[in-house]
Coordinates of C-alpha atoms in Angstrom, one line a residue:
M1 CA 144.0 76.5 24.2
D2 CA 144.4 79.0 21.3
E3 CA 142.3 79.1 18.2
R4 CA 145.0 77.6 15.8
T5 CA 145.5 74.4 18.0
T6 CA 141.6 73.9 18.2
R7 CA 141.5 74.3 14.5
L8 CA 144.3 71.6 14.1
R9 CA 142.5 69.3 16.5
E10 CA 139.4 69.4 14.3
I11 CA 141.2 69.0 11.1
V12 CA 143.4 65.9 12.3
G13 CA 140.5 64.3 14.0
R14 CA 138.2 64.4 11.0
A15 CA 141.0 63.6 8.5
A16 CA 142.0 60.6 10.5
E17 CA 138.6 58.9 9.5
L18 CA 139.3 59.6 5.7
A19 CA 141.2 57.7 3.3
G20 CA 143.5 58.2 0.3
A21 CA 142.3 60.9 -2.1
Q22 CA 139.4 61.9 0.3
R23 CA 141.8 62.6 2.9
D24 CA 144.0 64.7 0.7
A25 CA 141.1 66.6 -0.6
Y26 CA 139.8 67.3 3.0
L27 CA 143.2 68.5 4.0
A28 CA 143.7 70.9 0.9
S29 CA 140.2 72.3 1.6
A30 CA 140.6 72.7 5.4
C31 CA 144.0 74.1 5.5
G32 CA 143.6 76.2 2.4
A33 CA 146.7 78.4 1.6
D34 CA 148.1 77.7 5.1
A35 CA 151.0 75.4 4.1
E36 CA 152.4 75.3 7.6
L37 CA 149.0 74.2 9.0
A38 CA 148.7 71.5 6.3
G39 CA 152.4 70.3 7.1
E40 CA 151.6 70.0 10.8
A41 CA 148.3 68.2 10.1
R42 CA 150.0 65.7 7.8
E43 CA 152.9 65.0 10.2
L44 CA 150.5 64.2 13.0
L45 CA 148.4 62.1 10.8
A46 CA 151.7 60.2 9.7
A47 CA 152.6 59.8 13.3
A48 CA 149.4 58.0 14.0
L49 CA 150.3 55.3 11.8
V50 CA 153.3 54.6 14.2
D51 CA 151.2 55.0 17.3
D52 CA 147.7 55.8 17.4
A53 CA 148.2 57.5 20.8
F54 CA 149.4 60.5 18.8
L55 CA 145.8 61.3 17.8
R56 CA 144.4 61.0 21.4
P57 CA 144.9 64.6 22.6
L58 CA 143.8 65.8 19.0
A59 CA 140.5 63.8 18.7
P60 CA 137.8 66.4 18.8
R61 CA 135.8 66.4 22.0
A62 CA 132.1 66.1 22.0
A63 CA 131.9 69.1 24.1
A64 CA 133.2 71.4 21.3
S65 CA 130.0 70.7 19.4
G66 CA 127.5 70.7 22.2
A67 CA 127.3 66.9 22.6
S68 CA 127.7 65.9 26.1
E69 CA 130.9 64.0 27.3
P70 CA 130.5 60.7 28.8
R71 CA 131.3 60.8 32.7
A72 CA 131.2 58.4 35.5
G73 CA 127.5 57.8 36.5
S74 CA 126.4 58.2 32.9
V75 CA 123.8 55.5 31.6
I76 CA 124.4 54.2 28.4
G77 CA 121.9 51.5 27.4
A78 CA 121.7 49.0 30.3
F79 CA 125.2 50.1 31.6
T80 CA 126.4 52.7 34.1
L81 CA 130.0 54.1 33.4
V82 CA 132.2 53.6 36.4
R83 CA 135.7 54.8 35.1
A84 CA 137.5 55.7 31.8
I85 CA 140.2 53.0 31.4
G86 CA 141.3 53.9 27.8
S87 CA 141.2 56.4 25.1
G88 CA 142.0 56.6 21.4
G89 CA 141.7 58.8 18.4
M90 CA 138.1 57.5 17.8
G91 CA 136.8 57.1 21.2
Q92 CA 137.1 55.8 24.8
V93 CA 136.7 52.6 26.6
W94 CA 135.1 52.8 29.9
E95 CA 134.8 50.2 32.9
A96 CA 130.9 49.9 33.3
E97 CA 128.4 48.0 35.3
Q98 CA 125.7 46.1 33.6
H99 CA 122.4 46.3 35.2
A100 CA 121.1 42.8 34.6
P101 CA 123.0 40.6 35.0
R102 CA 125.0 42.4 37.5
R103 CA 128.6 42.4 36.4
R104 CA 131.6 44.6 35.2
V105 CA 132.2 45.0 31.6
A106 CA 134.3 47.2 29.3
L107 CA 132.1 49.6 27.2
K108 CA 133.6 51.1 24.0
L109 CA 132.3 54.4 22.8
V110 CA 133.0 56.5 19.7
H111 CA 133.6 60.3 20.3
A112 CA 130.4 62.0 19.0
D113 CA 132.4 64.3 16.8
C114 CA 134.2 61.4 15.4
A115 CA 131.0 59.6 14.3
T116 CA 131.5 60.2 10.5
S117 CA 129.5 57.6 8.4
A118 CA 132.8 55.8 7.7
A119 CA 133.7 55.7 11.5
L120 CA 130.2 54.4 12.4
A121 CA 130.2 51.7 9.7
R122 CA 133.6 50.7 10.9
F123 CA 132.7 50.6 14.5
E124 CA 129.4 48.7 13.8
R125 CA 131.4 46.1 11.8
E126 CA 133.9 45.6 14.5
A127 CA 131.0 44.6 16.9
G128 CA 129.6 42.4 14.3
L129 CA 132.9 40.6 13.6
L130 CA 133.6 40.3 17.4
A131 CA 130.1 38.7 18.0
R132 CA 130.9 35.9 15.7
L133 CA 134.1 35.0 17.5
R134 CA 134.0 32.7 20.4
H135 CA 137.5 31.8 21.9
P136 CA 139.1 32.1 25.4
G137 CA 141.8 34.0 23.8
I138 CA 139.5 36.7 22.3
A139 CA 137.6 39.3 24.4
Q140 CA 134.0 38.5 24.0
V141 CA 131.1 41.0 22.9
I142 CA 128.2 41.0 25.2
A143 CA 126.0 43.7 23.6
S144 CA 125.8 46.8 21.3
G145 CA 123.7 49.7 20.6
V146 CA 123.7 53.5 19.9
D147 CA 123.4 56.2 22.4
D148 CA 122.1 59.9 22.0
A149 CA 125.3 61.8 22.7
G150 CA 123.3 65.1 23.2
G151 CA 122.0 63.7 26.6
G152 CA 119.5 66.6 26.8
A153 CA 122.2 69.1 27.4
P154 CA 121.3 72.7 26.2
G155 CA 122.3 73.3 22.6
A156 CA 123.2 69.6 22.1
R157 CA 123.0 68.5 18.6
G158 CA 121.5 64.9 19.6
A159 CA 124.4 63.1 17.8
R160 CA 124.2 59.4 17.8
R161 CA 127.1 57.7 19.4
P162 CA 127.4 53.9 18.9
W163 CA 128.7 51.7 21.7
Y164 CA 129.4 47.9 22.4
A165 CA 130.1 46.1 25.7
L166 CA 132.6 43.3 26.0
E167 CA 133.9 41.4 28.8
L168 CA 136.2 43.2 31.1
I169 CA 139.8 41.7 31.3
E170 CA 140.7 42.1 35.1
Q171 CA 144.1 43.6 35.8
A172 CA 145.0 43.7 32.1
T173 CA 148.7 44.2 31.0
P174 CA 149.7 44.8 27.5
L175 CA 151.6 41.6 26.3
A176 CA 155.2 43.2 25.7
Q177 CA 155.0 44.7 29.3
A178 CA 153.8 41.4 31.0
A179 CA 156.5 39.5 29.2
R180 CA 159.5 41.5 30.7
A181 CA 159.5 39.3 33.9
L182 CA 158.8 36.1 32.1
P183 CA 161.3 33.6 30.9
L184 CA 161.7 33.1 27.3
R185 CA 159.9 29.8 27.0
R186 CA 156.8 31.4 28.8
R187 CA 156.8 34.3 26.3
I188 CA 156.7 31.9 23.3
E189 CA 153.8 30.0 24.9
L190 CA 151.8 33.2 25.2
L191 CA 152.6 33.9 21.6
A192 CA 151.5 30.2 20.6
D193 CA 148.2 31.1 22.4
V194 CA 147.6 34.2 20.4
C195 CA 148.4 32.4 17.3
D196 CA 145.4 29.9 18.4
A197 CA 143.2 32.8 18.9
I198 CA 144.0 34.6 15.6
H199 CA 143.6 31.2 13.7
H200 CA 140.1 30.9 15.2
A201 CA 139.3 34.5 13.8
H202 CA 140.7 33.4 10.5
L203 CA 138.6 30.3 10.3
R204 CA 135.6 32.6 10.8
G205 CA 136.7 35.0 7.9
V206 CA 138.1 37.7 9.9
V207 CA 141.7 39.1 9.6
H208 CA 142.7 41.5 12.5
R209 CA 145.2 43.7 10.6
D210 CA 146.4 45.7 13.7
L211 CA 148.0 42.9 15.9
K212 CA 150.6 44.4 18.3
S213 CA 151.3 44.3 22.1
A214 CA 148.7 47.0 23.0
N215 CA 146.1 45.0 21.5
V216 CA 147.1 41.8 23.3
L217 CA 146.3 41.9 27.1
V218 CA 147.6 39.4 29.6
D219 CA 144.8 38.9 32.4
A220 CA 145.3 38.2 36.0
A221 CA 145.5 34.4 35.4
G222 CA 148.4 35.0 33.0
R223 CA 146.3 34.3 29.8
A224 CA 146.8 36.2 26.7
R225 CA 143.5 37.9 25.4
V226 CA 143.2 39.7 21.8
I227 CA 141.3 43.0 21.7
D228 CA 140.6 45.7 19.3
F229 CA 139.3 44.3 16.0
G230 CA 138.4 47.9 15.0
I231 CA 140.2 47.7 11.5
A232 CA 139.6 43.9 11.1
R233 CA 138.7 43.0 7.6
E234 CA 136.3 40.0 6.4
L235 CA 138.3 37.6 4.2
D236 CA 135.4 37.1 1.9
A237 CA 134.4 40.8 1.9
G238 CA 136.5 42.2 -1.1
A239 CA 137.6 45.7 -0.6
G240 CA 134.4 46.5 1.7
L241 CA 135.1 49.6 3.7
T242 CA 138.7 49.5 2.8
H243 CA 139.7 51.7 -0.2
S244 CA 142.7 51.1 -2.6
G245 CA 145.6 53.3 -1.3
E246 CA 144.2 53.4 2.4
L247 CA 146.7 52.5 5.0
L248 CA 145.1 51.1 8.2
G249 CA 147.0 49.8 11.2
T250 CA 150.0 50.6 13.0
L251 CA 153.1 51.2 10.9
G252 CA 155.5 49.3 13.0
S253 CA 153.5 46.2 12.7
M254 CA 152.3 46.6 9.2
S255 CA 153.3 43.9 6.6
P256 CA 154.8 44.9 3.2
E257 CA 151.6 44.1 1.5
Q258 CA 149.7 46.4 3.7
L259 CA 152.1 49.1 3.0
S260 CA 151.3 48.7 -0.8
G261 CA 147.7 50.1 0.0
D262 CA 146.0 47.3 -2.1
P263 CA 143.5 45.6 0.1
A264 CA 143.3 42.6 -2.3
L265 CA 146.7 41.6 -1.0
V266 CA 145.7 41.4 2.6
D267 CA 144.8 37.9 4.0
A268 CA 145.6 35.7 7.0
R269 CA 149.3 35.9 6.2
T270 CA 149.1 39.6 7.0
D271 CA 148.4 38.6 10.5
V272 CA 151.2 36.0 10.4
W273 CA 153.5 38.8 9.7
A274 CA 152.2 40.8 12.7
L275 CA 152.6 37.7 15.0
G276 CA 156.1 37.5 13.6
V277 CA 156.8 41.2 14.8
L278 CA 155.2 40.6 18.1
G279 CA 157.2 37.2 18.6
Y280 CA 160.3 39.0 17.6
E281 CA 159.7 41.8 20.3
L282 CA 158.9 39.1 22.9
A283 CA 162.1 37.3 22.0
C284 CA 164.5 40.2 21.7
G285 CA 163.0 43.2 23.7
S286 CA 162.8 45.3 20.6
P287 CA 160.8 45.4 17.3
P288 CA 162.4 44.1 14.1
F289 CA 162.1 47.4 12.3
P290 CA 162.5 50.2 15.1
A291 CA 160.7 53.4 14.6
Q292 CA 162.9 55.4 16.9
G293 CA 165.3 57.8 14.9
R294 CA 163.7 57.1 11.6
A295 CA 161.5 59.2 9.4
L296 CA 158.2 57.4 8.5
P297 CA 159.2 56.8 4.7
A298 CA 162.6 55.3 5.8
L299 CA 160.7 53.1 8.3
A300 CA 158.2 51.9 5.5
R301 CA 161.0 51.3 3.2
A302 CA 162.8 49.2 5.8
I303 CA 159.8 47.1 6.2
E304 CA 159.6 46.4 2.5
Q305 CA 163.1 46.1 1.7
D306 CA 165.6 45.2 4.6
A307 CA 166.1 42.0 6.5
P308 CA 165.6 42.2 10.3
R309 CA 168.6 41.6 12.4
P310 CA 169.0 38.0 13.4
P311 CA 167.1 37.9 16.9
S312 CA 170.2 36.0 18.3
E313 CA 172.4 39.0 17.7
L314 CA 170.1 40.9 20.2
A315 CA 169.3 38.3 22.6
P316 CA 171.7 35.5 22.8
E317 CA 169.3 33.1 24.6
V318 CA 167.4 32.9 21.4
E319 CA 168.3 29.5 19.7
R320 CA 168.9 29.0 16.1
D321 CA 165.6 27.0 15.4
L322 CA 163.4 29.6 17.3
E323 CA 165.3 32.4 15.2
L324 CA 164.3 30.5 12.0
V325 CA 160.7 30.3 13.1
L326 CA 160.5 34.0 13.8
L327 CA 162.2 35.1 10.7
H328 CA 160.0 32.7 8.5
A329 CA 156.8 34.5 9.9
L330 CA 158.8 37.8 8.7
E331 CA 159.3 36.8 5.1
K332 CA 158.6 39.7 2.8
D333 CA 156.8 37.5 0.4
P334 CA 153.5 36.3 1.9
A335 CA 153.9 33.0 -0.2
R336 CA 157.2 32.3 1.8
R337 CA 155.6 32.9 5.2
Y338 CA 153.6 30.3 7.2
A339 CA 150.6 29.8 5.4
S340 CA 148.4 30.3 8.5
A341 CA 148.5 31.3 12.2
D342 CA 148.1 27.8 13.0
A343 CA 151.1 26.6 11.2
L344 CA 153.1 29.2 13.0
R345 CA 151.8 27.9 16.2
A346 CA 152.6 24.4 15.2
D347 CA 156.2 25.4 14.7
L348 CA 156.4 27.4 17.9
S349 CA 155.2 24.2 19.7
N350 CA 157.7 22.2 17.9
W351 CA 160.5 24.5 19.3
L352 CA 158.9 24.4 22.7
A353 CA 158.8 20.4 22.7
G354 CA 162.3 20.0 21.3
R355 CA 160.9 18.7 18.0
P356 CA 162.4 19.6 14.4
I357 CA 160.9 22.7 13.0
V358 CA 159.4 23.3 9.6
A359 CA 161.1 26.5 9.0
R360 CA 164.4 26.5 7.0
P361 CA 166.7 29.3 6.0
A362 CA 166.3 31.3 2.9
T363 CA 168.2 29.8 -0.2
T364 CA 171.1 31.6 -1.8
L365 CA 169.1 32.1 -4.9
Y366 CA 166.2 33.7 -2.9
Q367 CA 168.7 36.0 -1.0
L368 CA 170.1 37.2 -4.4
R369 CA 166.7 37.8 -5.6
M370 CA 165.7 40.0 -2.6
F371 CA 169.1 41.8 -2.9
A372 CA 168.1 42.6 -6.5
R373 CA 164.9 43.9 -5.3
R374 CA 166.4 46.1 -2.7
H375 CA 169.1 47.4 -4.9
R376 CA 167.5 47.8 -8.4
A377 CA 170.0 50.2 -10.0
A378 CA 173.2 48.4 -8.5
S379 CA 171.5 45.1 -9.6
A380 CA 171.1 46.4 -13.3
A381 CA 174.7 47.3 -13.4
L382 CA 175.7 44.1 -11.9
A383 CA 173.6 42.3 -14.3
A384 CA 175.2 44.0 -17.3
I385 CA 178.6 43.0 -16.0
V386 CA 177.4 39.5 -15.5
V387 CA 176.1 39.3 -19.0
V388 CA 179.2 40.6 -20.5
S389 CA 181.1 38.4 -18.4
L390 CA 179.1 35.4 -19.3
A391 CA 179.4 36.4 -23.1
A392 CA 183.1 36.6 -22.8
A393 CA 183.2 33.3 -20.9
A394 CA 181.1 31.8 -23.7
I395 CA 183.4 33.1 -26.5
S396 CA 186.5 31.9 -24.4
T397 CA 184.8 28.6 -23.9
R398 CA 184.1 28.3 -27.6
F399 CA 187.6 28.9 -28.6
G400 CA 188.8 26.7 -26.0
F401 CA 186.6 23.9 -27.2
Q402 CA 187.8 24.7 -30.8
A403 CA 191.5 24.6 -29.7
R404 CA 191.1 21.3 -27.8
A405 CA 189.1 19.9 -30.7
A406 CA 191.9 20.9 -33.0
E407 CA 194.6 19.4 -30.6
R408 CA 192.7 16.0 -30.3
Q409 CA 192.3 16.1 -34.1
S410 CA 196.2 16.7 -34.4
A411 CA 196.9 14.0 -31.9
R412 CA 194.6 11.6 -33.7
R413 CA 196.5 12.3 -37.1
F414 CA 200.0 12.0 -35.3
D415 CA 198.6 8.6 -34.1
D416 CA 197.6 7.6 -37.5
V417 CA 200.8 8.5 -39.0
R418 CA 202.6 6.6 -36.2
A419 CA 200.4 3.5 -36.9
L420 CA 200.9 3.8 -40.6
A421 CA 204.7 4.1 -40.3
R422 CA 204.7 0.9 -38.0
S423 CA 202.6 -0.7 -40.6
V424 CA 204.8 0.1 -43.5
L425 CA 208.2 -0.5 -41.9
F426 CA 207.2 -3.7 -40.1
E427 CA 204.1 -5.5 -41.2
L428 CA 203.8 -4.8 -44.9
H429 CA 207.6 -4.7 -45.4
D430 CA 207.8 -8.1 -43.8
S431 CA 205.2 -9.6 -45.7
I432 CA 206.4 -8.9 -49.2
E433 CA 210.2 -9.3 -48.2
R434 CA 210.2 -13.0 -49.7
V435 CA 207.9 -12.2 -52.7
P436 CA 209.9 -12.8 -55.9
G437 CA 210.5 -9.4 -57.9
A438 CA 209.4 -7.3 -54.9
T439 CA 212.5 -5.4 -54.7
E440 CA 211.2 -2.4 -56.3
A441 CA 208.1 -2.3 -54.3
R442 CA 210.3 -2.8 -51.2
Q443 CA 212.3 0.2 -52.1
K444 CA 209.2 2.4 -52.7
L445 CA 207.9 1.3 -49.2
A446 CA 211.2 2.2 -47.6
A447 CA 211.2 5.6 -49.2
K448 CA 207.8 6.2 -47.8
G449 CA 208.6 4.8 -44.6
L450 CA 211.5 7.4 -44.3
E451 CA 208.9 10.3 -45.0
Y452 CA 206.8 9.0 -42.2
L453 CA 209.8 8.8 -39.9
D454 CA 210.8 12.4 -40.7
L455 CA 207.2 13.5 -39.9
L456 CA 207.2 11.7 -36.6
E457 CA 210.8 12.8 -35.6
R458 CA 209.8 16.6 -35.9
D459 CA 206.9 16.0 -33.4
A460 CA 208.4 13.5 -31.1
A461 CA 209.7 16.0 -28.6
D462 CA 210.5 14.1 -25.4
D463 CA 208.6 10.9 -26.2
A464 CA 211.2 8.5 -25.5
L465 CA 209.2 5.5 -26.8
L466 CA 208.5 7.2 -30.0
L467 CA 212.0 8.0 -30.5
C468 CA 213.0 4.4 -29.9
E469 CA 210.4 3.3 -32.5
I470 CA 211.9 5.8 -35.1
G471 CA 215.4 4.5 -34.4
E472 CA 214.1 0.8 -34.8
G473 CA 212.3 1.8 -38.1
R474 CA 215.5 3.4 -39.4
L475 CA 217.5 0.3 -38.6
R476 CA 214.9 -2.0 -40.5
L477 CA 215.2 0.3 -43.5
A478 CA 219.0 0.1 -43.5
E479 CA 218.8 -3.8 -43.7

């Protein structure tokens, strides 16, 4: 291995345990003026957000600093290492044999050179959080401690390496892999079981924050078991060891509020989102926001802004109600998701039992609001058009009201004239016809009546009844 690759390993391994401004400052210091090295380091760190396996070959090995590597037969605490069964950027997982009582366990170790104060604190917290969880769907902690990583080797620094032992899940298979051979209903039953386990953690104040297929194993008996609470957060612990601007987790499973980098926004509904991602994968065979072929910023933008494709488009066997349940868990706004993992489990159970579900499609108003959030510039222009259109409509409506009001007023006046003409020509004229000396008054009424008839005739148009009344009036005046 050349010197540059070794240096890149060290830089990336150490930077992975820092956050936000601290990470940026460390990279600037470690890479100096070597812009190419800094670019490579940042790309590898970013890739680790999508899949932490990216950091596995780059994690600095303990041997590089003189600390001894664990190997089969090494004794750590009351356990003898048997074989390595997993590795990550921070450490390894070994199958080990406990001395008393005699049993096989899984032993998780931190790489000695990754044992920064922040990493150690996080590791110890994981052991503490797991110790308070007692659920058949969560791997149980058996013991924990700290080992001397130097192991007495010449030149060893005597680094301290924390560990904890938990129950070994026999013939463990990642959930997505195990689900491939299962019918849809059985896959959803497993998801409901995971929801129940996560709800148990939430009731004890623990949010997982990194739920994904690799962290849910299916054992030999077909039971789902949740593991790796390494970046879990206590609900009542405030920011704790997590700093504002720090992104922890796997990008493909991160919720929009996790991407904001504000730890205050993370709560139980963050795990509900991850359960929705997991359920979507189980139902469709692919994630709701595929990482393949996308730059990391584009993937993050899709998670924050884009609606996932309806699961039924990818897997026709997914019924409408199940689709609504999964999409409800994937609402961008935490307030619109299921309030708890148990609420999601209950709706999955409703679907499994053929009962009505609680989830309902998003309203048109909400969809318009989300469109506006995704397309702010276009929405601003559209809003301006809408405002102008509404203003024009308001003005037009006002003039329309005024025109109709004038028309109604004109009609009322026309009716008044018509009624007055009838009164003059028929009722009033008849009432004074036999009054002595009323000839002059009758003549004046006849003249006024003719004026009214002339007015009515101009506006009579095709009103046959009115024309008949006018004709009758003229005949009356002729008498």
